[in-house]
Short mmCIF file of C-alpha atoms in Angstrom, two decimals:
data_model
loop_
_atom_site.label_atom_id
_atom_site.label_comp_id
_atom_site.label_asym_id
_atom_site.label_seq_id
_atom_site.Cartn_x
_atom_site.Cartn_y
_atom_site.Cartn_z
CA UNK A 566 -94.03 -198.20 -87.46
CA UNK A 567 -93.99 -201.97 -86.96
CA UNK A 568 -91.44 -201.65 -84.16
CA UNK A 569 -93.34 -198.72 -82.64
CA UNK A 570 -96.62 -200.63 -82.50
CA UNK A 571 -94.92 -203.79 -81.26
CA UNK A 572 -93.02 -201.91 -78.57
CA UNK A 573 -96.17 -200.16 -77.31
CA UNK A 574 -98.17 -203.39 -77.37
CA UNK A 575 -95.46 -205.09 -75.30
CA UNK A 576 -95.40 -202.24 -72.79
CA UNK A 577 -99.17 -202.51 -72.35
CA UNK A 578 -99.18 -206.31 -72.05
CA UNK A 579 -96.55 -206.05 -69.30
CA UNK A 580 -99.10 -204.26 -67.11
CA UNK A 581 -101.15 -206.72 -65.06
CA UNK A 582 -104.42 -204.97 -65.81
CA UNK A 583 -106.92 -207.64 -64.78
CA UNK A 584 -110.36 -206.04 -64.85
CA UNK A 585 -111.11 -203.46 -63.51
CA UNK A 586 -107.48 -202.51 -62.83
CA UNK A 587 -105.86 -200.34 -65.51
CA UNK A 588 -102.49 -200.97 -63.82
CA UNK A 589 -100.94 -197.87 -65.35
CA UNK A 590 -101.71 -198.62 -69.00
CA UNK A 591 -103.34 -195.22 -69.55
CA UNK A 592 -100.31 -193.54 -67.98
CA UNK A 593 -98.26 -194.99 -70.83
CA UNK A 594 -100.63 -193.57 -73.44
CA UNK A 595 -101.18 -190.07 -72.05
CA UNK A 596 -97.69 -188.58 -72.62
CA UNK A 597 -97.71 -189.73 -76.23
CA UNK A 598 -101.13 -188.22 -76.82
CA UNK A 599 -100.21 -184.96 -75.08
CA UNK A 600 -97.18 -184.67 -77.35
CA UNK A 601 -99.58 -184.78 -80.31
CA UNK A 602 -101.69 -181.96 -78.90
CA UNK A 603 -104.52 -183.99 -77.35
CA UNK A 604 -106.41 -182.53 -74.41
CA UNK A 605 -106.61 -185.15 -71.67
CA UNK A 606 -109.44 -185.90 -69.26
CA UNK A 607 -109.34 -188.63 -66.65
CA UNK A 608 -112.71 -189.98 -65.58
CA UNK A 609 -112.34 -192.19 -62.52
CA UNK A 610 -115.41 -193.96 -61.20
CA UNK A 611 -114.99 -196.38 -58.31
CA UNK A 612 -112.04 -198.61 -59.16
CA UNK A 613 -112.23 -197.81 -62.86
CA UNK A 614 -109.86 -195.55 -64.79
CA UNK A 615 -111.26 -193.97 -67.94
CA UNK A 616 -109.48 -191.74 -70.42
CA UNK A 617 -111.03 -189.23 -72.80
CA UNK A 618 -108.53 -187.58 -75.13
CA UNK A 619 -109.36 -185.24 -77.99
CA UNK A 620 -107.32 -183.37 -80.60
CA UNK A 621 -109.22 -180.52 -82.22
CA UNK A 622 -112.61 -178.95 -81.57
CA UNK A 623 -114.16 -179.11 -85.04
CA UNK A 624 -116.34 -181.75 -86.63
CA UNK A 625 -116.39 -184.45 -87.78
CA UNK A 626 -115.15 -186.24 -84.68
CA UNK A 627 -113.53 -189.62 -85.32
CA UNK A 628 -113.04 -191.65 -82.14
CA UNK A 629 -110.98 -194.74 -81.40
CA UNK A 630 -112.38 -196.70 -78.45
CA UNK A 631 -110.99 -199.60 -76.48
CA UNK A 632 -110.22 -201.16 -73.12
CA UNK A 633 -107.02 -201.75 -71.21
CA UNK A 634 -108.50 -204.30 -68.81
CA UNK A 635 -108.13 -208.01 -69.52
CA UNK A 636 -109.73 -211.19 -68.24
CA UNK A 637 -107.86 -213.24 -65.60
CA UNK A 638 -105.15 -215.45 -67.13
CA UNK A 639 -106.37 -218.72 -65.64
CA UNK A 640 -103.94 -221.50 -64.60
CA UNK A 641 -100.47 -220.00 -64.87
CA UNK A 642 -98.82 -223.41 -65.17
CA UNK A 643 -100.70 -223.99 -68.41
CA UNK A 644 -99.22 -220.92 -70.09
CA UNK A 645 -96.04 -221.42 -72.08
CA UNK A 646 -94.75 -218.18 -70.54
CA UNK A 647 -95.87 -215.63 -67.96
CA UNK A 648 -99.06 -214.04 -69.38
CA UNK A 649 -97.87 -210.60 -68.28
CA UNK A 650 -94.37 -210.91 -69.70
CA UNK A 651 -94.74 -210.28 -73.44
CA UNK A 652 -92.86 -212.91 -75.40
CA UNK A 653 -92.08 -213.19 -79.11
CA UNK A 654 -92.19 -216.76 -80.30
CA UNK A 655 -92.62 -218.19 -83.81
CA UNK A 656 -93.69 -214.84 -85.24
CA UNK A 657 -96.33 -214.26 -82.58
CA UNK A 658 -96.58 -211.93 -79.61
CA UNK A 659 -97.85 -213.81 -76.55
CA UNK A 660 -99.47 -212.35 -73.45
CA UNK A 661 -102.84 -211.70 -71.87
CA UNK A 662 -104.49 -208.92 -73.83
CA UNK A 663 -102.31 -209.37 -76.91
CA UNK A 664 -105.41 -209.84 -79.07
CA UNK A 665 -108.09 -208.45 -76.77
CA UNK A 666 -107.20 -205.64 -77.09
CA UNK A 667 -103.87 -204.08 -76.24
CA UNK A 668 -102.49 -204.50 -79.76
CA UNK A 669 -105.42 -202.50 -81.11
CA UNK A 670 -104.80 -199.71 -78.60
CA UNK A 671 -101.13 -199.64 -79.56
CA UNK A 672 -102.15 -199.45 -83.22
CA UNK A 673 -104.60 -196.62 -82.46
CA UNK A 674 -101.76 -194.56 -81.02
CA UNK A 675 -99.13 -195.26 -83.67
CA UNK A 676 -101.67 -194.73 -86.47
CA UNK A 677 -102.60 -191.39 -84.95
CA UNK A 678 -98.96 -190.40 -84.52
CA UNK A 679 -98.23 -191.07 -88.16
CA UNK A 680 -101.44 -189.41 -89.35
CA UNK A 681 -100.77 -186.23 -87.34
CA UNK A 682 -97.18 -186.03 -88.59
CA UNK A 683 -98.51 -186.17 -92.17
CA UNK A 684 -101.57 -183.94 -91.58
CA UNK A 685 -100.80 -181.65 -88.62
CA UNK A 686 -103.59 -179.25 -89.58
CA UNK A 687 -106.16 -181.91 -90.39
CA UNK A 688 -109.86 -181.02 -90.45
CA UNK A 689 -112.18 -182.27 -87.73
CA UNK A 690 -111.08 -183.94 -84.51
CA UNK A 691 -109.55 -187.22 -83.37
CA UNK A 692 -110.53 -188.71 -80.02
CA UNK A 693 -109.66 -191.74 -77.92
CA UNK A 694 -112.01 -193.24 -75.34
CA UNK A 695 -110.18 -195.83 -73.23
CA UNK A 696 -111.64 -197.69 -70.25
CA UNK A 697 -110.56 -200.35 -67.77
CA UNK A 698 -114.08 -201.71 -67.27
CA UNK A 699 -115.11 -203.63 -70.38
CA UNK A 700 -114.30 -207.20 -69.39
CA UNK A 701 -116.07 -206.82 -66.05
CA UNK A 702 -119.47 -205.44 -65.13
CA UNK A 703 -119.01 -202.42 -67.43
CA UNK A 704 -120.87 -200.17 -64.99
CA UNK A 705 -118.19 -197.53 -64.37
CA UNK A 706 -116.40 -197.49 -67.70
CA UNK A 707 -117.38 -196.34 -71.17
CA UNK A 708 -120.98 -195.81 -70.11
CA UNK A 709 -119.88 -193.17 -67.57
CA UNK A 710 -117.74 -191.29 -70.10
CA UNK A 711 -120.59 -191.35 -72.61
CA UNK A 712 -122.93 -189.94 -69.97
CA UNK A 713 -120.49 -187.11 -69.26
CA UNK A 714 -120.05 -186.29 -72.94
CA UNK A 715 -123.79 -186.38 -73.53
CA UNK A 716 -124.44 -184.09 -70.56
CA UNK A 717 -122.25 -181.39 -72.07
CA UNK A 718 -123.56 -181.89 -75.59
CA UNK A 719 -120.41 -183.47 -77.00
CA UNK A 720 -121.19 -185.98 -79.75
CA UNK A 721 -119.15 -188.20 -82.04
CA UNK A 722 -119.55 -188.70 -85.77
CA UNK A 723 -117.68 -191.97 -86.26
CA UNK A 724 -116.23 -194.50 -83.80
CA UNK A 725 -113.87 -197.39 -84.43
CA UNK A 726 -113.67 -199.90 -81.59
CA UNK A 727 -110.58 -202.11 -81.58
CA UNK A 728 -112.28 -205.36 -80.62
CA UNK A 729 -110.72 -208.46 -82.21
CA UNK A 730 -113.12 -209.17 -85.07
CA UNK A 731 -111.22 -211.18 -87.66
CA UNK A 732 -111.80 -214.91 -87.93
CA UNK A 733 -109.37 -216.47 -90.44
CA UNK A 734 -107.21 -213.66 -91.79
CA UNK A 735 -106.58 -210.05 -90.91
CA UNK A 736 -109.24 -207.91 -92.53
CA UNK A 737 -111.94 -210.50 -93.15
CA UNK A 738 -114.55 -209.12 -90.73
CA UNK A 739 -115.84 -205.73 -89.63
CA UNK A 740 -118.61 -205.71 -87.07
CA UNK A 741 -121.21 -203.05 -87.78
CA UNK A 742 -123.55 -203.92 -84.94
CA UNK A 743 -124.17 -206.18 -81.99
CA UNK A 744 -127.19 -207.90 -80.54
CA UNK A 745 -128.75 -206.70 -77.32
CA UNK A 746 -128.52 -208.67 -74.09
CA UNK A 747 -131.47 -209.08 -71.72
CA UNK A 748 -131.19 -211.35 -68.68
CA UNK A 749 -133.78 -212.56 -66.23
CA UNK A 750 -133.75 -214.27 -62.85
CA UNK A 751 -136.97 -216.25 -62.54
CA UNK A 752 -138.09 -217.69 -59.20
CA UNK A 753 -140.98 -220.14 -59.33
CA UNK A 754 -142.67 -220.94 -56.02
CA UNK A 755 -144.06 -224.25 -54.77
CA UNK A 756 -144.61 -225.97 -51.45
CA UNK A 757 -141.74 -227.76 -49.73
CA UNK A 758 -142.37 -231.29 -48.56
CA UNK A 759 -141.20 -234.89 -48.26
CA UNK A 760 -140.65 -236.69 -51.55
CA UNK A 761 -142.57 -239.68 -50.18
CA UNK A 762 -145.68 -237.51 -49.77
CA UNK A 763 -145.85 -235.47 -53.00
CA UNK A 764 -149.57 -234.90 -52.54
CA UNK A 765 -148.72 -232.71 -49.56
CA UNK A 766 -146.28 -230.56 -51.55
CA UNK A 767 -146.04 -228.73 -54.86
CA UNK A 768 -142.79 -229.29 -56.76
CA UNK A 769 -141.78 -226.00 -58.46
CA UNK A 770 -139.31 -227.81 -60.70
CA UNK A 771 -142.09 -229.94 -62.14
CA UNK A 772 -144.36 -226.91 -62.40
CA UNK A 773 -141.78 -224.81 -64.22
CA UNK A 774 -140.57 -227.49 -66.63
CA UNK A 775 -143.40 -227.22 -69.23
CA UNK A 776 -143.05 -223.43 -69.33
CA UNK A 777 -139.29 -223.68 -69.77
CA UNK A 778 -139.77 -226.16 -72.58
CA UNK A 779 -142.15 -223.74 -74.29
CA UNK A 780 -139.72 -220.83 -73.88
CA UNK A 781 -136.86 -222.92 -75.24
CA UNK A 782 -138.86 -223.83 -78.34
CA UNK A 783 -140.27 -220.41 -79.16
CA UNK A 784 -139.43 -218.44 -82.29
CA UNK A 785 -138.94 -214.93 -80.95
CA UNK A 786 -138.32 -213.33 -84.32
CA UNK A 787 -136.69 -214.28 -87.61
CA UNK A 788 -133.97 -211.66 -87.52
CA UNK A 789 -133.44 -209.41 -90.52
CA UNK A 790 -130.91 -208.70 -93.25
CA UNK A 791 -128.17 -207.90 -90.73
CA UNK A 792 -129.07 -209.82 -87.56
CA UNK A 793 -129.71 -213.50 -86.87
CA UNK A 794 -132.92 -214.45 -85.04
CA UNK A 795 -133.22 -213.64 -81.35
CA UNK A 796 -132.28 -216.51 -79.04
CA UNK A 797 -133.34 -217.48 -75.50
CA UNK A 798 -131.11 -219.67 -73.34
CA UNK A 799 -131.47 -220.94 -69.78
CA UNK A 800 -128.05 -220.61 -68.15
CA UNK A 801 -128.53 -221.66 -64.50
CA UNK A 802 -131.09 -223.69 -62.53
CA UNK A 803 -130.99 -224.03 -58.77
CA UNK A 804 -133.50 -225.57 -56.40
CA UNK A 805 -133.61 -227.74 -53.34
CA UNK A 806 -131.91 -228.08 -50.00
CA UNK A 807 -129.24 -230.50 -51.15
CA UNK A 808 -131.11 -233.48 -49.70
CA UNK A 809 -132.62 -236.03 -52.10
CA UNK A 810 -135.73 -236.58 -50.00
CA UNK A 811 -136.99 -232.99 -49.92
CA UNK A 812 -139.23 -231.38 -52.52
CA UNK A 813 -137.99 -227.78 -52.82
CA UNK A 814 -140.12 -224.80 -51.97
CA UNK A 815 -138.89 -222.80 -54.94
CA UNK A 816 -136.62 -223.04 -57.97
CA UNK A 817 -134.50 -220.29 -59.50
CA UNK A 818 -133.84 -220.18 -63.24
CA UNK A 819 -131.51 -217.66 -64.85
CA UNK A 820 -131.82 -217.01 -68.56
CA UNK A 821 -130.61 -214.66 -71.26
CA UNK A 822 -131.87 -213.23 -74.53
CA UNK A 823 -129.49 -212.16 -77.28
CA UNK A 824 -131.85 -210.10 -79.34
CA UNK A 825 -131.83 -208.40 -82.69
CA UNK A 826 -133.39 -205.15 -83.81
CA UNK A 827 -136.37 -207.26 -84.90
CA UNK A 828 -137.45 -207.42 -81.23
CA UNK A 829 -137.48 -204.98 -78.34
CA UNK A 830 -136.80 -205.40 -74.64
CA UNK A 831 -140.46 -204.81 -73.84
CA UNK A 832 -141.79 -207.26 -76.44
CA UNK A 833 -139.55 -210.03 -75.09
CA UNK A 834 -140.48 -209.35 -71.48
CA UNK A 835 -144.18 -209.33 -72.36
CA UNK A 836 -144.01 -212.65 -74.16
CA UNK A 837 -142.15 -214.32 -71.29
CA UNK A 838 -144.79 -213.17 -68.81
CA UNK A 839 -147.54 -214.40 -71.12
CA UNK A 840 -146.04 -217.90 -71.15
CA UNK A 841 -145.57 -218.03 -67.39
CA UNK A 842 -149.06 -216.70 -66.74
CA UNK A 843 -150.57 -219.21 -69.13
CA UNK A 844 -148.96 -222.02 -67.15
CA UNK A 845 -150.43 -220.66 -63.93
CA UNK A 846 -147.12 -220.31 -62.15
CA UNK A 847 -146.50 -218.51 -58.88
CA UNK A 848 -143.41 -216.57 -59.91
CA UNK A 849 -141.38 -213.40 -59.80
CA UNK A 850 -138.73 -212.12 -62.24
CA UNK A 851 -135.86 -209.70 -61.86
CA UNK A 852 -134.86 -208.28 -65.25
CA UNK A 853 -131.48 -206.85 -66.28
CA UNK A 854 -130.89 -205.13 -69.61
CA UNK A 855 -127.15 -205.19 -70.31
CA UNK A 856 -127.47 -203.40 -73.62
CA UNK A 857 -129.75 -202.60 -76.51
CA UNK A 858 -128.77 -203.83 -79.96
CA UNK A 859 -126.99 -201.30 -82.13
CA UNK A 860 -126.49 -201.21 -85.88
CA UNK A 861 -124.57 -199.06 -88.35
CA UNK A 862 -125.88 -199.26 -91.90
CA UNK A 863 -123.34 -199.40 -94.73
CA UNK A 864 -122.25 -195.82 -95.32
CA UNK A 865 -119.31 -193.50 -94.84
CA UNK A 866 -117.61 -195.25 -91.91
CA UNK A 867 -118.23 -198.80 -93.12
CA UNK A 868 -116.96 -197.88 -96.57
CA UNK A 869 -113.86 -196.17 -95.19
CA UNK A 870 -112.96 -199.26 -93.16
CA UNK A 871 -113.60 -201.67 -96.03
CA UNK A 872 -111.55 -199.54 -98.43
CA UNK A 873 -108.68 -199.18 -95.94
CA UNK A 874 -108.62 -202.94 -95.36
CA UNK A 875 -108.73 -203.70 -99.09
CA UNK A 876 -105.87 -201.29 -99.80
CA UNK A 877 -103.68 -202.63 -97.00
CA UNK A 878 -104.53 -206.34 -96.97
CA UNK A 879 -106.12 -207.06 -100.34
CA UNK A 880 -109.11 -208.50 -98.49
CA UNK A 881 -112.80 -207.76 -98.97
CA UNK A 882 -114.08 -207.39 -95.42
CA UNK A 883 -117.46 -208.88 -94.65
CA UNK A 884 -119.91 -207.29 -92.25
CA UNK A 885 -121.09 -209.09 -89.12
CA UNK A 886 -123.23 -208.50 -86.03
CA UNK A 887 -122.29 -211.78 -84.33
CA UNK A 888 -120.71 -212.32 -80.94
CA UNK A 889 -121.40 -210.98 -77.49
CA UNK A 890 -121.88 -207.42 -76.35
CA UNK A 891 -119.30 -204.67 -76.59
CA UNK A 892 -118.99 -201.07 -75.47
CA UNK A 893 -120.45 -200.12 -78.83
CA UNK A 894 -123.84 -200.43 -77.14
CA UNK A 895 -123.01 -197.37 -75.05
CA UNK A 896 -121.19 -195.34 -77.67
CA UNK A 897 -124.03 -195.72 -80.16
CA UNK A 898 -126.05 -193.40 -77.92
CA UNK A 899 -123.90 -190.40 -78.94
CA UNK A 900 -122.50 -191.64 -82.24
CA UNK A 901 -124.53 -192.55 -85.35
CA UNK A 902 -121.78 -194.65 -86.92
CA UNK A 903 -119.96 -197.28 -84.86
CA UNK A 904 -117.91 -200.21 -86.15
CA UNK A 905 -115.51 -202.68 -84.58
CA UNK A 906 -112.31 -203.86 -86.18
CA UNK A 907 -109.21 -205.50 -84.78
CA UNK A 908 -106.95 -208.56 -85.00
CA UNK A 909 -107.84 -212.25 -85.14
CA UNK A 910 -110.08 -213.44 -82.32
CA UNK A 911 -109.02 -217.10 -82.35
CA UNK A 912 -107.03 -216.93 -79.08
CA UNK A 913 -108.97 -214.35 -77.06
CA UNK A 914 -109.74 -215.28 -73.44
CA UNK A 915 -107.72 -218.48 -73.95
CA UNK A 916 -104.47 -219.76 -72.52
CA UNK A 917 -101.46 -218.50 -74.50
CA UNK A 918 -103.35 -215.61 -76.07
CA UNK A 919 -101.37 -214.14 -78.95
CA UNK A 920 -101.36 -211.94 -82.03
CA UNK A 921 -99.34 -212.23 -85.23
CA UNK A 922 -96.45 -209.76 -85.09
CA UNK A 923 -96.79 -209.14 -88.83
CA UNK A 924 -100.36 -207.97 -88.27
CA UNK A 925 -99.40 -205.12 -85.95
CA UNK A 926 -98.04 -202.78 -88.60
CA UNK A 927 -100.91 -203.61 -90.93
CA UNK A 928 -103.49 -202.95 -88.24
CA UNK A 929 -101.94 -199.56 -87.52
CA UNK A 930 -101.88 -198.74 -91.21
CA UNK A 931 -105.55 -199.67 -91.63
CA UNK A 932 -106.48 -197.27 -88.83
CA UNK A 933 -104.28 -194.54 -90.38
CA UNK A 934 -105.87 -195.01 -93.80
CA UNK A 935 -109.32 -194.82 -92.21
CA UNK A 936 -108.43 -191.48 -90.61
CA UNK A 937 -107.32 -190.14 -93.99
CA UNK A 938 -110.58 -191.22 -95.61
CA UNK A 939 -112.75 -189.83 -92.84
CA UNK A 940 -110.98 -186.54 -92.18
CA UNK A 941 -108.76 -185.58 -95.13
CA UNK A 942 -110.49 -187.08 -98.15
CA UNK A 943 -114.12 -187.56 -97.12
#
């Protein structure tokens, strides 16, 4: 099993699947899944390849979800080896996507192969939802497959997403939720003029600054037992013509909320407008909701994952909702229980991304044990 997972991970890493290009990764997976009796559906939207595979028609439905696309490798001369030529070195497998998340996808498949060989007539169904649009804009990936499944009344009972969640050792962290992401592009208007004659102009940077200071200092909520408090961060500010002697006519500020279930999109938008109105600004805002927060309370799926990790690794996995967004925000719309679990995240999106070779077999075995607990011995 270790060699099988390693070999599949290497085959996937060798595909230059920079988002949104799948680069043939799903073509590697499909024959193996068909051999196990999975029905295969390809969902292509724009440049994005999506795969929906399901074995069985009964409930409960346990789904593995992940992405074959990876972020760009960055400066190639700063990698110790070609990021798309998988290399074994010092007990580690190097390559772009090794940790995020081609090793998890390989482990999904080998875990399923072993599980099916042991339980060919298992109850319920096993599914895989694989996209090539997670690291990019995520507009034509998992969200589109979820929409298609929802339209035909097909729901999931449990979903395990293979995101790299562990921080210090394999098994230490399971994510059972993620914060929502709400962005805004704020444009504050003024009157352009010469800096030597400020009385003939209105500087929008000066006008906006007190409001920005108030927004930066606000307590939006205090979080709850599972989420940290909501945060607001300004990420970009642009104003002016480039000349030092011109007061700009407007300034653009981009900002982002990472928000917990203690707040809602509407409550945050309302409070921002209240601040800006109170400061008497001439402004407009374009809002973008990238995802609502989602949360899975401790229950059947969380327990199955924690037990599988404890049995395989001897580790008591903690629960976390930290980090950025994931495709869990889409899947939660058709699945009441969603968790994320995968390898260490210490090298993701970095130069010389890697995963411990010894973790591959254990990761596959954790997924296999979870299937047993969810389908065979619920």
